């Protein structure tokens, strides 16, 4: 496949995903705001089209079709809570707009030379736009999860089985040897600025959990009074736990018989014991780790355990460099849920860690900081304006992340109080 063919295929795939995701949602639910944390879904849809227009028509070809929409769909000018009050395109207009932009983008792509300056180098700007839309698809999936009153239609998954018991023989932790490793990337053509440059980091030896913390393990923390035990919480974490009244992961409720149910895309179901826990904030993850006598891994530890072989070779994915077949539970598996450990048996990292890509984003102990030698590209608002101690880094992607938008060097970040994202964690400790 040529670069242009790959780009056209990726553009087509992400648009199919976006439209299919929204297809079952009635128009009045597309324009409604389901949570002050999220945009109306119809804003996300036109926003991805506007972003595509700005970069793949404006920046690449110097042409625009609807520059007057920039003010409405600029994420920095409009906080999410204010977006319902904007003069938004309706569902029909939004679909027409993104389709119109796309047909012009494909015309431009056909005429273009894909080399030269940084934006076009190896199709970078196209990769940026494709990943941006996939990231919004994950955000829209989180919005659909917050719309708890309506059952979102799910595809039947044939491989559903609780594989957790099959892997009870796995060690609960693996040891990663001390020594330097290469963090970040210079080679990945579609990597974001915050993943660059590749640089050597010396890491002490450490133990890291083989798999993310499961629902069953998290239930033990709850049953042991973990939410009410001040010892396990940082000062900020305890203050937030009190203020927000945290007592269990978001979307969970007691089942009346000593167990737990969860609401998933509008369905109430038993909490599956062997799936990774999700919808916990950083403070809850950190408190659990202390209760377990451990800590959260740093992002350097996480990346080394996921990507570095004992022989000193960097891998794009835990299992190797080959993107196909994709050996992890990502959006392409259509589960709309994390999977029990063992469901994707080929996903182990060189050290034996499982489920590092897909299932749940994993909170790390690290603040979101630039790598040494960081250079903002192509715009400050992608990463640079977020650097600092306010945000914690998450790694590895979730079941709602697309393969094109994840790799072992990929960095995500969010506030430590956020729970609507598909985030869980694994623990680590010093060796
Ligand atoms: Fe965006």
mmCIF file of N, CA and C in Angstrom, residues 200-324:
data_model
loop_
_atom_site.group_PDB
_atom_site.id
_atom_site.type_symbol
_atom_site.label_atom_id
_atom_site.label_comp_id
_atom_site.label_asym_id
_atom_site.label_seq_id
_atom_site.Cartn_x
_atom_site.Cartn_y
_atom_site.Cartn_z
ATOM 1 N N UNK A 200 17.346 8.439 26.634
ATOM 2 C CA UNK A 200 17.688 7.333 27.525
ATOM 3 C C UNK A 200 17.289 7.677 28.959
ATOM 4 N N UNK A 201 16.624 6.745 29.597
ATOM 5 C CA UNK A 201 16.244 6.915 31.005
ATOM 6 C C UNK A 201 16.758 5.704 31.778
ATOM 7 N N UNK A 202 17.432 5.964 32.872
ATOM 8 C CA UNK A 202 17.932 4.870 33.708
ATOM 9 C C UNK A 202 16.877 4.560 34.766
ATOM 10 N N UNK A 203 16.474 3.317 34.835
ATOM 11 C CA UNK A 203 15.396 2.921 35.743
ATOM 12 C C UNK A 203 15.929 1.850 36.691
ATOM 13 N N UNK A 204 15.701 2.034 37.984
ATOM 14 C CA UNK A 204 16.041 0.979 38.948
ATOM 15 C C UNK A 204 15.161 -0.243 38.714
ATOM 16 N N UNK A 205 15.592 -1.395 39.214
ATOM 17 C CA UNK A 205 14.744 -2.580 39.054
ATOM 18 C C UNK A 205 13.460 -2.392 39.868
ATOM 19 N N UNK A 206 12.400 -2.977 39.383
ATOM 20 C CA UNK A 206 11.102 -2.830 40.057
ATOM 21 C C UNK A 206 10.236 -4.038 39.736
ATOM 22 N N UNK A 207 9.217 -4.214 40.554
ATOM 23 C CA UNK A 207 8.184 -5.210 40.293
ATOM 24 C C UNK A 207 6.954 -4.481 39.776
ATOM 25 N N UNK A 208 6.295 -5.103 38.788
ATOM 26 C CA UNK A 208 5.056 -4.514 38.274
ATOM 27 C C UNK A 208 4.023 -5.619 38.112
ATOM 28 N N UNK A 209 2.765 -5.289 38.365
ATOM 29 C CA UNK A 209 1.702 -6.291 38.268
ATOM 30 C C UNK A 209 1.635 -6.859 36.851
ATOM 31 N N UNK A 210 1.414 -8.156 36.761
ATOM 32 C CA UNK A 210 1.285 -8.807 35.459
ATOM 33 C C UNK A 210 0.089 -8.251 34.684
ATOM 34 N N UNK A 211 -0.984 -7.961 35.381
ATOM 35 C CA UNK A 211 -2.221 -7.508 34.735
ATOM 36 C C UNK A 211 -2.798 -6.327 35.517
ATOM 37 N N UNK A 212 -3.687 -5.567 34.901
ATOM 38 C CA UNK A 212 -4.339 -4.490 35.650
ATOM 39 C C UNK A 212 -5.134 -5.042 36.836
ATOM 40 N N UNK A 213 -5.342 -4.216 37.833
ATOM 41 C CA UNK A 213 -6.142 -4.587 39.012
ATOM 42 C C UNK A 213 -7.566 -4.904 38.553
ATOM 43 N N UNK A 214 -8.062 -6.061 38.989
ATOM 44 C CA UNK A 214 -9.390 -6.515 38.541
ATOM 45 C C UNK A 214 -10.501 -5.969 39.436
ATOM 46 N N UNK A 215 -11.725 -6.124 38.950
ATOM 47 C CA UNK A 215 -12.885 -5.766 39.767
ATOM 48 C C UNK A 215 -12.894 -6.555 41.072
ATOM 49 N N UNK A 216 -12.565 -7.852 40.992
ATOM 50 C CA UNK A 216 -12.584 -8.688 42.204
ATOM 51 C C UNK A 216 -11.602 -8.159 43.242
ATOM 52 N N UNK A 217 -10.410 -7.768 42.785
ATOM 53 C CA UNK A 217 -9.416 -7.238 43.723
ATOM 54 C C UNK A 217 -9.881 -5.896 44.280
ATOM 55 N N UNK A 218 -10.510 -5.082 43.439
ATOM 56 C CA UNK A 218 -10.952 -3.776 43.920
ATOM 57 C C UNK A 218 -12.095 -3.918 44.927
ATOM 58 N N UNK A 219 -12.930 -4.928 44.743
ATOM 59 C CA UNK A 219 -14.008 -5.197 45.707
ATOM 60 C C UNK A 219 -13.417 -5.496 47.090
ATOM 61 N N UNK A 220 -12.268 -6.166 47.123
ATOM 62 C CA UNK A 220 -11.623 -6.445 48.424
ATOM 63 C C UNK A 220 -11.211 -5.154 49.125
ATOM 64 N N UNK A 221 -10.711 -4.214 48.335
ATOM 65 C CA UNK A 221 -10.343 -2.903 48.894
ATOM 66 C C UNK A 221 -11.571 -2.210 49.492
ATOM 67 N N UNK A 222 -12.681 -2.269 48.765
ATOM 68 C CA UNK A 222 -13.920 -1.654 49.265
ATOM 69 C C UNK A 222 -14.366 -2.361 50.543
ATOM 70 N N UNK A 223 -14.374 -3.712 50.499
ATOM 71 C CA UNK A 223 -14.861 -4.500 51.628
ATOM 72 C C UNK A 223 -13.985 -4.308 52.865
ATOM 73 N N UNK A 224 -12.723 -3.988 52.646
ATOM 74 C CA UNK A 224 -11.798 -3.773 53.757
ATOM 75 C C UNK A 224 -11.879 -2.339 54.301
ATOM 76 N N UNK A 225 -12.853 -1.583 53.804
ATOM 77 C CA UNK A 225 -13.027 -0.209 54.294
ATOM 78 C C UNK A 225 -12.035 0.771 53.689
ATOM 79 N N UNK A 226 -11.485 0.435 52.542
ATOM 80 C CA UNK A 226 -10.454 1.278 51.924
ATOM 81 C C UNK A 226 -10.887 2.710 51.667
ATOM 82 N N UNK A 227 -12.147 2.902 51.326
ATOM 83 C CA UNK A 227 -12.623 4.264 51.043
ATOM 84 C C UNK A 227 -12.737 5.111 52.304
ATOM 85 N N UNK A 228 -12.818 4.444 53.474
ATOM 86 C CA UNK A 228 -12.996 5.190 54.717
ATOM 87 C C UNK A 228 -11.744 5.229 55.567
ATOM 88 N N UNK A 229 -10.664 4.703 55.041
ATOM 89 C CA UNK A 229 -9.428 4.620 55.828
ATOM 90 C C UNK A 229 -8.456 5.704 55.382
ATOM 91 N N UNK A 230 -8.335 6.736 56.193
ATOM 92 C CA UNK A 230 -7.537 7.913 55.858
ATOM 93 C C UNK A 230 -6.091 7.563 55.499
ATOM 94 N N UNK A 231 -5.591 6.436 56.085
ATOM 95 C CA UNK A 231 -4.172 6.080 55.884
ATOM 96 C C UNK A 231 -3.797 5.910 54.419
ATOM 97 N N UNK A 232 -4.732 5.483 53.595
ATOM 98 C CA UNK A 232 -4.375 5.107 52.210
ATOM 99 C C UNK A 232 -4.414 6.282 51.251
ATOM 100 N N UNK A 233 -4.893 7.436 51.722
ATOM 101 C CA UNK A 233 -5.156 8.539 50.810
ATOM 102 C C UNK A 233 -4.166 9.685 51.036
ATOM 103 N N UNK A 234 -3.764 10.318 49.933
ATOM 104 C CA UNK A 234 -2.995 11.560 50.061
ATOM 105 C C UNK A 234 -3.919 12.647 50.595
ATOM 106 N N UNK A 235 -3.355 13.782 51.013
ATOM 107 C CA UNK A 235 -4.182 14.883 51.521
ATOM 108 C C UNK A 235 -5.216 15.324 50.486
ATOM 109 N N UNK A 236 -4.731 15.547 49.252
ATOM 110 C CA UNK A 236 -5.663 15.997 48.190
ATOM 111 C C UNK A 236 -6.672 14.896 47.869
ATOM 112 N N UNK A 237 -6.191 13.659 47.869
ATOM 113 C CA UNK A 237 -7.066 12.534 47.554
ATOM 114 C C UNK A 237 -8.173 12.383 48.588
ATOM 115 N N UNK A 238 -7.806 12.531 49.865
ATOM 116 C CA UNK A 238 -8.802 12.412 50.940
ATOM 117 C C UNK A 238 -9.814 13.555 50.862
ATOM 118 N N UNK A 239 -9.313 14.758 50.608
ATOM 119 C CA UNK A 239 -10.217 15.912 50.496
ATOM 120 C C UNK A 239 -11.214 15.682 49.367
ATOM 121 N N UNK A 240 -10.723 15.161 48.253
ATOM 122 C CA UNK A 240 -11.618 14.917 47.117
ATOM 123 C C UNK A 240 -12.575 13.760 47.404
ATOM 124 N N UNK A 241 -12.057 12.708 48.061
ATOM 125 C CA UNK A 241 -12.914 11.575 48.409
ATOM 126 C C UNK A 241 -14.083 12.034 49.299
ATOM 127 N N UNK A 242 -13.783 12.981 50.237
ATOM 128 C CA UNK A 242 -14.833 13.505 51.120
ATOM 129 C C UNK A 242 -15.821 14.377 50.343
ATOM 130 N N UNK A 243 -15.252 15.294 49.563
ATOM 131 C CA UNK A 243 -16.085 16.270 48.844
ATOM 132 C C UNK A 243 -16.999 15.579 47.837
ATOM 133 N N UNK A 244 -16.442 14.620 47.084
ATOM 134 C CA UNK A 244 -17.217 13.969 46.018
ATOM 135 C C UNK A 244 -18.004 12.767 46.541
ATOM 136 N N UNK A 245 -17.770 12.403 47.820
ATOM 137 C CA UNK A 245 -18.494 11.262 48.392
ATOM 138 C C UNK A 245 -18.163 9.933 47.725
ATOM 139 N N UNK A 246 -16.902 9.767 47.317
ATOM 140 C CA UNK A 246 -16.526 8.530 46.618
ATOM 141 C C UNK A 246 -16.655 7.322 47.543
ATOM 142 N N UNK A 247 -17.292 6.268 47.049
ATOM 143 C CA UNK A 247 -17.419 5.029 47.828
ATOM 144 C C UNK A 247 -17.203 3.779 47.008
ATOM 145 N N UNK A 248 -17.143 3.940 45.692
ATOM 146 C CA UNK A 248 -16.955 2.813 44.770
ATOM 147 C C UNK A 248 -16.714 3.425 43.393
ATOM 148 N N UNK A 249 -16.264 2.626 42.416
ATOM 149 C CA UNK A 249 -16.054 3.178 41.070
ATOM 150 C C UNK A 249 -17.334 3.795 40.507
ATOM 151 N N UNK A 250 -17.170 4.756 39.616
ATOM 152 C CA UNK A 250 -18.342 5.353 38.980
ATOM 153 C C UNK A 250 -19.108 4.280 38.204
ATOM 154 N N UNK A 251 -20.412 4.423 38.168
ATOM 155 C CA UNK A 251 -21.354 3.517 37.477
ATOM 156 C C UNK A 251 -21.572 2.208 38.235
ATOM 157 N N UNK A 252 -21.031 2.063 39.433
ATOM 158 C CA UNK A 252 -21.295 0.877 40.259
ATOM 159 C C UNK A 252 -22.422 1.192 41.260
ATOM 160 N N UNK A 253 -23.110 0.144 41.693
ATOM 161 C CA UNK A 253 -24.093 0.260 42.772
ATOM 162 C C UNK A 253 -24.162 -1.072 43.511
ATOM 163 N N UNK A 254 -24.506 -1.040 44.814
ATOM 164 C CA UNK A 254 -24.675 -2.308 45.535
ATOM 165 C C UNK A 254 -25.847 -3.093 44.935
ATOM 166 N N UNK A 255 -25.701 -4.424 44.879
ATOM 167 C CA UNK A 255 -26.786 -5.226 44.272
ATOM 168 C C UNK A 255 -27.838 -5.651 45.294
ATOM 169 N N UNK A 256 -27.670 -5.217 46.567
ATOM 170 C CA UNK A 256 -28.660 -5.549 47.593
ATOM 171 C C UNK A 256 -28.384 -6.883 48.271
ATOM 172 N N UNK A 257 -27.428 -7.638 47.754
ATOM 173 C CA UNK A 257 -27.108 -8.953 48.332
ATOM 174 C C UNK A 257 -25.627 -9.054 48.660
ATOM 175 N N UNK A 258 -25.007 -7.917 48.914
ATOM 176 C CA UNK A 258 -23.599 -7.917 49.290
ATOM 177 C C UNK A 258 -22.640 -7.826 48.115
ATOM 178 N N UNK A 259 -23.155 -7.828 46.900
ATOM 179 C CA UNK A 259 -22.301 -7.719 45.714
ATOM 180 C C UNK A 259 -22.507 -6.395 44.997
ATOM 181 N N UNK A 260 -22.040 -6.329 43.766
ATOM 182 C CA UNK A 260 -22.076 -5.076 43.010
ATOM 183 C C UNK A 260 -22.613 -5.282 41.608
ATOM 184 N N UNK A 261 -23.378 -4.293 41.157
ATOM 185 C CA UNK A 261 -23.753 -4.233 39.746
ATOM 186 C C UNK A 261 -23.154 -2.960 39.155
ATOM 187 N N UNK A 262 -23.077 -2.933 37.836
ATOM 188 C CA UNK A 262 -22.617 -1.715 37.164
ATOM 189 C C UNK A 262 -23.591 -1.400 36.032
ATOM 190 N N UNK A 263 -23.627 -0.138 35.650
ATOM 191 C CA UNK A 263 -24.398 0.244 34.478
ATOM 192 C C UNK A 263 -23.422 0.455 33.331
ATOM 193 N N UNK A 264 -23.626 -0.303 32.277
ATOM 194 C CA UNK A 264 -22.739 -0.218 31.114
ATOM 195 C C UNK A 264 -23.574 0.092 29.889
ATOM 196 N N UNK A 265 -23.365 1.303 29.328
ATOM 197 C CA UNK A 265 -24.110 1.744 28.150
ATOM 198 C C UNK A 265 -25.606 1.477 28.312
ATOM 199 N N UNK A 266 -26.107 1.815 29.493
ATOM 200 C CA UNK A 266 -27.539 1.753 29.748
ATOM 201 C C UNK A 266 -28.046 0.431 30.301
ATOM 202 N N UNK A 267 -27.170 -0.590 30.411
ATOM 203 C CA UNK A 267 -27.603 -1.882 30.950
ATOM 204 C C UNK A 267 -27.072 -2.067 32.363
ATOM 205 N N UNK A 268 -27.912 -2.578 33.232
ATOM 206 C CA UNK A 268 -27.426 -2.931 34.573
ATOM 207 C C UNK A 268 -27.022 -4.397 34.546
ATOM 208 N N UNK A 269 -25.782 -4.676 34.957
ATOM 209 C CA UNK A 269 -25.274 -6.059 34.899
ATOM 210 C C UNK A 269 -24.360 -6.304 36.090
ATOM 211 N N UNK A 270 -24.160 -7.568 36.439
ATOM 212 C CA UNK A 270 -23.237 -7.893 37.523
ATOM 213 C C UNK A 270 -21.843 -7.413 37.157
ATOM 214 N N UNK A 271 -21.092 -6.972 38.150
ATOM 215 C CA UNK A 271 -19.705 -6.575 37.909
ATOM 216 C C UNK A 271 -18.893 -7.845 37.638
ATOM 217 N N UNK A 272 -18.277 -7.951 36.446
ATOM 218 C CA UNK A 272 -17.528 -9.177 36.130
ATOM 219 C C UNK A 272 -16.214 -9.226 36.909
ATOM 220 N N UNK A 273 -15.984 -10.254 37.711
ATOM 221 C CA UNK A 273 -14.849 -10.238 38.642
ATOM 222 C C UNK A 273 -13.473 -10.160 37.983
ATOM 223 N N UNK A 274 -13.307 -10.777 36.806
ATOM 224 C CA UNK A 274 -11.955 -10.874 36.239
ATOM 225 C C UNK A 274 -11.606 -9.750 35.279
ATOM 226 N N UNK A 275 -12.533 -8.849 34.997
ATOM 227 C CA UNK A 275 -12.189 -7.709 34.138
ATOM 228 C C UNK A 275 -11.397 -6.675 34.933
ATOM 229 N N UNK A 276 -10.499 -5.933 34.245
ATOM 230 C CA UNK A 276 -9.850 -4.811 34.923
ATOM 231 C C UNK A 276 -10.895 -3.802 35.425
ATOM 232 N N UNK A 277 -10.662 -3.273 36.626
ATOM 233 C CA UNK A 277 -11.566 -2.236 37.138
ATOM 234 C C UNK A 277 -11.392 -0.993 36.273
ATOM 235 N N UNK A 278 -12.490 -0.271 36.044
ATOM 236 C CA UNK A 278 -12.399 0.992 35.302
ATOM 237 C C UNK A 278 -13.312 2.020 35.958
ATOM 238 N N UNK A 279 -13.205 3.267 35.466
ATOM 239 C CA UNK A 279 -13.952 4.392 36.036
ATOM 240 C C UNK A 279 -13.544 4.661 37.489
ATOM 241 N N UNK A 280 -12.241 4.543 37.749
ATOM 242 C CA UNK A 280 -11.688 5.027 39.023
ATOM 243 C C UNK A 280 -10.767 6.199 38.712
ATOM 244 N N UNK A 281 -10.758 7.178 39.603
ATOM 245 C CA UNK A 281 -9.881 8.333 39.399
ATOM 246 C C UNK A 281 -8.478 8.004 39.919
ATOM 247 N N UNK A 282 -7.557 8.937 39.663
ATOM 248 C CA UNK A 282 -6.165 8.711 40.077
ATOM 249 C C UNK A 282 -6.077 8.557 41.591
ATOM 250 N N UNK A 283 -6.857 9.326 42.337
ATOM 251 C CA UNK A 283 -6.794 9.250 43.809
ATOM 252 C C UNK A 283 -7.224 7.880 44.308
ATOM 253 N N UNK A 284 -8.255 7.304 43.659
ATOM 254 C CA UNK A 284 -8.694 5.955 44.063
ATOM 255 C C UNK A 284 -7.622 4.912 43.733
ATOM 256 N N UNK A 285 -7.017 5.058 42.539
ATOM 257 C CA UNK A 285 -5.963 4.119 42.138
ATOM 258 C C UNK A 285 -4.786 4.199 43.109
ATOM 259 N N UNK A 286 -4.412 5.411 43.450
ATOM 260 C CA UNK A 286 -3.278 5.629 44.361
ATOM 261 C C UNK A 286 -3.587 5.063 45.753
ATOM 262 N N UNK A 287 -4.826 5.258 46.225
ATOM 263 C CA UNK A 287 -5.211 4.736 47.548
ATOM 264 C C UNK A 287 -5.197 3.205 47.544
ATOM 265 N N UNK A 288 -5.713 2.616 46.480
ATOM 266 C CA UNK A 288 -5.698 1.143 46.387
ATOM 267 C C UNK A 288 -4.258 0.627 46.462
ATOM 268 N N UNK A 289 -3.376 1.276 45.702
ATOM 269 C CA UNK A 289 -1.981 0.810 45.646
ATOM 270 C C UNK A 289 -1.347 0.838 47.042
ATOM 271 N N UNK A 290 -1.600 1.906 47.807
ATOM 272 C CA UNK A 290 -1.058 1.975 49.179
ATOM 273 C C UNK A 290 -1.636 0.880 50.055
ATOM 274 N N UNK A 291 -2.953 0.672 49.919
ATOM 275 C CA UNK A 291 -3.612 -0.400 50.693
ATOM 276 C C UNK A 291 -2.970 -1.747 50.385
ATOM 277 N N UNK A 292 -2.595 -1.948 49.106
ATOM 278 C CA UNK A 292 -1.995 -3.219 48.685
ATOM 279 C C UNK A 292 -0.507 -3.290 49.027
ATOM 280 N N UNK A 293 0.026 -2.255 49.670
ATOM 281 C CA UNK A 293 1.445 -2.245 50.013
ATOM 282 C C UNK A 293 2.334 -1.935 48.820
ATOM 283 N N UNK A 294 1.767 -1.292 47.819
ATOM 284 C CA UNK A 294 2.502 -1.007 46.587
ATOM 285 C C UNK A 294 2.374 0.477 46.244
ATOM 286 N N UNK A 295 2.595 0.801 44.993
ATOM 287 C CA UNK A 295 2.461 2.172 44.501
ATOM 288 C C UNK A 295 2.102 2.097 43.024
ATOM 289 N N UNK A 296 1.733 3.230 42.433
ATOM 290 C CA UNK A 296 1.532 3.256 40.983
ATOM 291 C C UNK A 296 2.904 3.287 40.306
ATOM 292 N N UNK A 297 3.016 2.694 39.102
ATOM 293 C CA UNK A 297 4.292 2.797 38.373
ATOM 294 C C UNK A 297 4.490 4.212 37.848
ATOM 295 N N UNK A 298 5.754 4.615 37.694
ATOM 296 C CA UNK A 298 6.017 5.849 36.951
ATOM 297 C C UNK A 298 5.754 5.558 35.477
ATOM 298 N N UNK A 299 5.629 6.615 34.683
ATOM 299 C CA UNK A 299 5.382 6.319 33.264
ATOM 300 C C UNK A 299 6.614 5.716 32.608
ATOM 301 N N UNK A 300 7.811 6.042 33.116
ATOM 302 C CA UNK A 300 9.027 5.415 32.569
ATOM 303 C C UNK A 300 9.013 3.907 32.870
ATOM 304 N N UNK A 301 8.647 3.546 34.098
ATOM 305 C CA UNK A 301 8.549 2.121 34.427
ATOM 306 C C UNK A 301 7.528 1.426 33.540
ATOM 307 N N UNK A 302 6.396 2.085 33.361
ATOM 308 C CA UNK A 302 5.342 1.486 32.531
ATOM 309 C C UNK A 302 5.859 1.237 31.117
ATOM 310 N N UNK A 303 6.499 2.273 30.542
ATOM 311 C CA UNK A 303 6.947 2.145 29.148
ATOM 312 C C UNK A 303 8.063 1.111 29.004
ATOM 313 N N UNK A 304 8.939 1.053 29.997
ATOM 314 C CA UNK A 304 9.999 0.036 29.926
ATOM 315 C C UNK A 304 9.390 -1.369 29.994
ATOM 316 N N UNK A 305 8.471 -1.588 30.921
ATOM 317 C CA UNK A 305 7.836 -2.910 31.052
ATOM 318 C C UNK A 305 7.056 -3.282 29.799
ATOM 319 N N UNK A 306 6.543 -2.268 29.078
ATOM 320 C CA UNK A 306 5.703 -2.530 27.903
ATOM 321 C C UNK A 306 6.505 -2.695 26.626
ATOM 322 N N UNK A 307 7.662 -2.012 26.533
ATOM 323 C CA UNK A 307 8.264 -1.856 25.203
ATOM 324 C C UNK A 307 9.719 -2.280 25.077
ATOM 325 N N UNK A 308 10.397 -2.531 26.174
ATOM 326 C CA UNK A 308 11.841 -2.733 26.109
ATOM 327 C C UNK A 308 12.154 -4.199 26.368
ATOM 328 N N UNK A 309 12.936 -4.822 25.494
ATOM 329 C CA UNK A 309 13.268 -6.227 25.732
ATOM 330 C C UNK A 309 14.503 -6.316 26.633
ATOM 331 N N UNK A 310 14.677 -7.441 27.324
ATOM 332 C CA UNK A 310 15.885 -7.619 28.149
ATOM 333 C C UNK A 310 17.164 -7.494 27.311
ATOM 334 N N UNK A 311 17.063 -7.698 25.984
ATOM 335 C CA UNK A 311 18.232 -7.546 25.102
ATOM 336 C C UNK A 311 18.411 -6.122 24.612
ATOM 337 N N UNK A 312 17.550 -5.205 25.033
ATOM 338 C CA UNK A 312 17.733 -3.810 24.649
ATOM 339 C C UNK A 312 17.150 -3.429 23.301
ATOM 340 N N UNK A 313 16.020 -4.025 22.945
ATOM 341 C CA UNK A 313 15.338 -3.649 21.701
ATOM 342 C C UNK A 313 14.004 -2.993 22.062
ATOM 343 N N UNK A 314 13.707 -1.871 21.367
ATOM 344 C CA UNK A 314 12.455 -1.162 21.611
ATOM 345 C C UNK A 314 11.348 -1.726 20.731
ATOM 346 N N UNK A 315 10.186 -1.998 21.324
ATOM 347 C CA UNK A 315 9.054 -2.512 20.556
ATOM 348 C C UNK A 315 7.946 -1.463 20.472
ATOM 349 N N UNK A 316 7.279 -1.466 19.318
ATOM 350 C CA UNK A 316 6.159 -0.552 19.119
ATOM 351 C C UNK A 316 4.944 -0.974 19.964
ATOM 352 N N UNK A 317 4.740 -2.265 20.052
ATOM 353 C CA UNK A 317 3.679 -2.835 20.880
ATOM 354 C C UNK A 317 4.332 -3.840 21.829
ATOM 355 N N UNK A 318 3.684 -4.234 22.882
ATOM 356 C CA UNK A 318 4.326 -5.166 23.819
ATOM 357 C C UNK A 318 4.786 -6.457 23.145
ATOM 358 N N UNK A 319 4.030 -6.916 22.140
ATOM 359 C CA UNK A 319 4.328 -8.207 21.508
ATOM 360 C C UNK A 319 5.249 -8.086 20.307
ATOM 361 N N UNK A 320 5.604 -6.894 19.890
ATOM 362 C CA UNK A 320 6.476 -6.725 18.734
ATOM 363 C C UNK A 320 6.128 -5.467 17.968
ATOM 364 N N UNK A 321 6.584 -5.391 16.713
ATOM 365 C CA UNK A 321 6.365 -4.181 15.922
ATOM 366 C C UNK A 321 5.197 -4.287 14.961
ATOM 367 N N UNK A 322 4.732 -5.499 14.724
ATOM 368 C CA UNK A 322 3.736 -5.706 13.684
ATOM 369 C C UNK A 322 2.349 -5.293 14.168
ATOM 370 N N UNK A 323 1.724 -4.353 13.473
ATOM 371 C CA UNK A 323 0.403 -3.901 13.929
ATOM 372 C C UNK A 323 -0.713 -4.900 13.629
ATOM 373 N N UNK A 324 -0.467 -5.880 12.720
ATOM 374 C CA UNK A 324 -1.543 -6.822 12.408
ATOM 375 C C UNK A 324 -1.037 -8.256 12.572
#
